[in-house]
Amino acid sequence: MPPKKQTNALAQRKSEQMKQQQKQKTRRVIWFSTVGVLLALCIIVLLIPTKPKAEAFEYAGLPVLGDPNAPIKIVEFGDYKCPACSIFNELVKPQIQSDYVDQGKAAFYFMNYPFLGPDSDTAALAAQAVYHQSNEAFWAYFDALYTNQGNENEQWATVDYLVELAQKENIGIDYDLLRKDIEEKTYQNEVDEHRNKANQLRVQGTPTIFINGKQYNGNFGDYTEIKKAIENELKGE
């Protein structure tokens, strides 16, 4: 090959090589840019706060305080032997009732999570028996159980005690039927269903509340925090 043609061929090959190198460099830049964008998007997604999953409850089968059609539904899991539940019932629940339940903004429900002792179950059976006679009587009995709560380390919630408490508070039910339902464990299936639901939701203790199906994980003794959580639900946040 003549020198001139050889020179032209070499120059052409070099030009082609440079073009290929430039294409490879461009591909690498595009690849790294794409990966960078995807990583950035992943980080942004991870940083965006996600709303907690709303759990489903069979509200119609639960004791309810307030209007069942209220926009906010609050479910408490409790044990009648739990001292913290008694404190919550004495100091926090009345404020929820005054600010939201009585105003038609919220309905308050209760589910049993008996775990402190065998008589936790007995108290739950008694409360469920009262509920099936009268929803209104249930809440009077509910308050009476916590107000007259015994030592959590003693088995105080006996059948006799539970029936006598209902009579003493004059809650207006059939007391013989109450005794029969407790002794025969008429509503054991319901108590077990409540407990199973608590276990399914990984409830760690009592009291635990859910606001429109979303577990509240703040301080149960701080009504300000609970009120904020309720207000956020009212705003749809």
PDB file of N, CA and C in Angstrom, residues 70-104:
ATOM      1  N   ALA A  70     -69.542   8.338  64.427  1.00  0.00           N
ATOM      2  CA  ALA A  70     -68.569   9.426  64.570  1.00  0.00           C
ATOM      3  C   ALA A  70     -67.362   9.186  63.658  1.00  0.00           C
ATOM      4  N   PRO A  71     -66.731  10.263  63.165  1.00  0.00           N
ATOM      5  CA  PRO A  71     -65.607  10.098  62.228  1.00  0.00           C
ATOM      6  C   PRO A  71     -64.371   9.433  62.832  1.00  0.00           C
ATOM      7  N   ILE A  72     -64.195   9.549  64.138  1.00  0.00           N
ATOM      8  CA  ILE A  72     -63.039   8.944  64.799  1.00  0.00           C
ATOM      9  C   ILE A  72     -63.486   7.748  65.622  1.00  0.00           C
ATOM     10  N   LYS A  73     -62.791   6.634  65.422  1.00  0.00           N
ATOM     11  CA  LYS A  73     -63.079   5.422  66.190  1.00  0.00           C
ATOM     12  C   LYS A  73     -61.831   5.048  66.988  1.00  0.00           C
ATOM     13  N   ILE A  74     -61.968   5.048  68.312  1.00  0.00           N
ATOM     14  CA  ILE A  74     -60.844   4.739  69.196  1.00  0.00           C
ATOM     15  C   ILE A  74     -61.106   3.396  69.871  1.00  0.00           C
ATOM     16  N   VAL A  75     -60.162   2.479  69.744  1.00  0.00           N
ATOM     17  CA  VAL A  75     -60.278   1.166  70.370  1.00  0.00           C
ATOM     18  C   VAL A  75     -59.200   1.028  71.433  1.00  0.00           C
ATOM     19  N   GLU A  76     -59.625   0.692  72.648  1.00  0.00           N
ATOM     20  CA  GLU A  76     -58.659   0.419  73.715  1.00  0.00           C
ATOM     21  C   GLU A  76     -58.585  -1.075  73.978  1.00  0.00           C
ATOM     22  N   PHE A  77     -57.368  -1.619  74.016  1.00  0.00           N
ATOM     23  CA  PHE A  77     -57.136  -2.969  74.519  1.00  0.00           C
ATOM     24  C   PHE A  77     -56.749  -2.833  75.982  1.00  0.00           C
ATOM     25  N   GLY A  78     -57.465  -3.537  76.863  1.00  0.00           N
ATOM     26  CA  GLY A  78     -57.173  -3.399  78.276  1.00  0.00           C
ATOM     27  C   GLY A  78     -57.366  -4.686  79.051  1.00  0.00           C
ATOM     28  N   ASP A  79     -56.829  -4.695  80.256  1.00  0.00           N
ATOM     29  CA  ASP A  79     -56.968  -5.788  81.221  1.00  0.00           C
ATOM     30  C   ASP A  79     -57.510  -5.145  82.497  1.00  0.00           C
ATOM     31  N   TYR A  80     -58.608  -5.660  83.033  1.00  0.00           N
ATOM     32  CA  TYR A  80     -59.231  -5.041  84.205  1.00  0.00           C
ATOM     33  C   TYR A  80     -58.359  -5.116  85.452  1.00  0.00           C
ATOM     34  N   LYS A  81     -57.297  -5.931  85.404  1.00  0.00           N
ATOM     35  CA  LYS A  81     -56.374  -6.007  86.534  1.00  0.00           C
ATOM     36  C   LYS A  81     -55.161  -5.097  86.347  1.00  0.00           C
ATOM     37  N   CYS A  82     -55.084  -4.431  85.210  1.00  0.00           N
ATOM     38  CA  CYS A  82     -53.900  -3.626  84.865  1.00  0.00           C
ATOM     39  C   CYS A  82     -53.961  -2.251  85.540  1.00  0.00           C
ATOM     40  N   PRO A  83     -53.004  -1.940  86.427  1.00  0.00           N
ATOM     41  CA  PRO A  83     -52.995  -0.622  87.093  1.00  0.00           C
ATOM     42  C   PRO A  83     -52.902   0.544  86.120  1.00  0.00           C
ATOM     43  N   ALA A  84     -52.115   0.375  85.056  1.00  0.00           N
ATOM     44  CA  ALA A  84     -51.979   1.452  84.068  1.00  0.00           C
ATOM     45  C   ALA A  84     -53.307   1.719  83.365  1.00  0.00           C
ATOM     46  N   CYS A  85     -54.088   0.658  83.136  1.00  0.00           N
ATOM     47  CA  CYS A  85     -55.407   0.825  82.516  1.00  0.00           C
ATOM     48  C   CYS A  85     -56.326   1.605  83.441  1.00  0.00           C
ATOM     49  N   SER A  86     -56.224   1.325  84.735  1.00  0.00           N
ATOM     50  CA  SER A  86     -57.045   2.038  85.717  1.00  0.00           C
ATOM     51  C   SER A  86     -56.706   3.527  85.718  1.00  0.00           C
ATOM     52  N   ILE A  87     -55.420   3.848  85.654  1.00  0.00           N
ATOM     53  CA  ILE A  87     -54.977   5.247  85.613  1.00  0.00           C
ATOM     54  C   ILE A  87     -55.464   5.923  84.327  1.00  0.00           C
ATOM     55  N   PHE A  88     -55.337   5.203  83.210  1.00  0.00           N
ATOM     56  CA  PHE A  88     -55.796   5.722  81.922  1.00  0.00           C
ATOM     57  C   PHE A  88     -57.298   6.008  81.975  1.00  0.00           C
ATOM     58  N   ASN A  89     -58.043   5.082  82.574  1.00  0.00           N
ATOM     59  CA  ASN A  89     -59.491   5.241  82.668  1.00  0.00           C
ATOM     60  C   ASN A  89     -59.876   6.413  83.565  1.00  0.00           C
ATOM     61  N   GLU A  90     -59.068   6.657  84.588  1.00  0.00           N
ATOM     62  CA  GLU A  90     -59.362   7.727  85.533  1.00  0.00           C
ATOM     63  C   GLU A  90     -58.954   9.107  85.027  1.00  0.00           C
ATOM     64  N   LEU A  91     -57.796   9.182  84.352  1.00  0.00           N
ATOM     65  CA  LEU A  91     -57.239  10.489  84.012  1.00  0.00           C
ATOM     66  C   LEU A  91     -57.356  10.887  82.540  1.00  0.00           C
ATOM     67  N   VAL A  92     -57.302   9.914  81.644  1.00  0.00           N
ATOM     68  CA  VAL A  92     -57.251  10.242  80.213  1.00  0.00           C
ATOM     69  C   VAL A  92     -58.588  10.032  79.518  1.00  0.00           C
ATOM     70  N   LYS A  93     -59.201   8.884  79.725  1.00  0.00           N
ATOM     71  CA  LYS A  93     -60.467   8.590  79.043  1.00  0.00           C
ATOM     72  C   LYS A  93     -61.538   9.662  79.283  1.00  0.00           C
ATOM     73  N   PRO A  94     -61.689  10.205  80.508  1.00  0.00           N
ATOM     74  CA  PRO A  94     -62.691  11.267  80.695  1.00  0.00           C
ATOM     75  C   PRO A  94     -62.450  12.490  79.823  1.00  0.00           C
ATOM     76  N   GLN A  95     -61.181  12.802  79.560  1.00  0.00           N
ATOM     77  CA  GLN A  95     -60.879  13.952  78.704  1.00  0.00           C
ATOM     78  C   GLN A  95     -61.223  13.643  77.245  1.00  0.00           C
ATOM     79  N   ILE A  96     -60.936  12.409  76.820  1.00  0.00           N
ATOM     80  CA  ILE A  96     -61.322  11.996  75.467  1.00  0.00           C
ATOM     81  C   ILE A  96     -62.842  12.063  75.328  1.00  0.00           C
ATOM     82  N   GLN A  97     -63.525  11.604  76.358  1.00  0.00           N
ATOM     83  CA  GLN A  97     -64.988  11.608  76.320  1.00  0.00           C
ATOM     84  C   GLN A  97     -65.537  13.036  76.256  1.00  0.00           C
ATOM     85  N   SER A  98     -64.973  13.916  77.069  1.00  0.00           N
ATOM     86  CA  SER A  98     -65.466  15.294  77.110  1.00  0.00           C
ATOM     87  C   SER A  98     -65.194  16.044  75.811  1.00  0.00           C
ATOM     88  N   ASP A  99     -63.968  15.892  75.286  1.00  0.00           N
ATOM     89  CA  ASP A  99     -63.558  16.674  74.107  1.00  0.00           C
ATOM     90  C   ASP A  99     -64.040  16.087  72.786  1.00  0.00           C
ATOM     91  N   TYR A 100     -64.229  14.778  72.734  1.00  0.00           N
ATOM     92  CA  TYR A 100     -64.519  14.150  71.440  1.00  0.00           C
ATOM     93  C   TYR A 100     -65.777  13.279  71.435  1.00  0.00           C
ATOM     94  N   VAL A 101     -65.917  12.395  72.422  1.00  0.00           N
ATOM     95  CA  VAL A 101     -67.076  11.493  72.420  1.00  0.00           C
ATOM     96  C   VAL A 101     -68.364  12.279  72.618  1.00  0.00           C
ATOM     97  N   ASP A 102     -68.395  13.126  73.630  1.00  0.00           N
ATOM     98  CA  ASP A 102     -69.605  13.905  73.911  1.00  0.00           C
ATOM     99  C   ASP A 102     -69.912  14.933  72.820  1.00  0.00           C
ATOM    100  N   GLN A 103     -68.914  15.272  72.033  1.00  0.00           N
ATOM    101  CA  GLN A 103     -69.091  16.245  70.949  1.00  0.00           C
ATOM    102  C   GLN A 103     -69.483  15.577  69.629  1.00  0.00           C
ATOM    103  N   GLY A 104     -69.598  14.243  69.654  1.00  0.00           N
ATOM    104  CA  GLY A 104     -69.968  13.512  68.444  1.00  0.00           C
ATOM    105  C   GLY A 104     -68.826  13.330  67.461  1.00  0.00           C
TER     106      GLY A 104
END
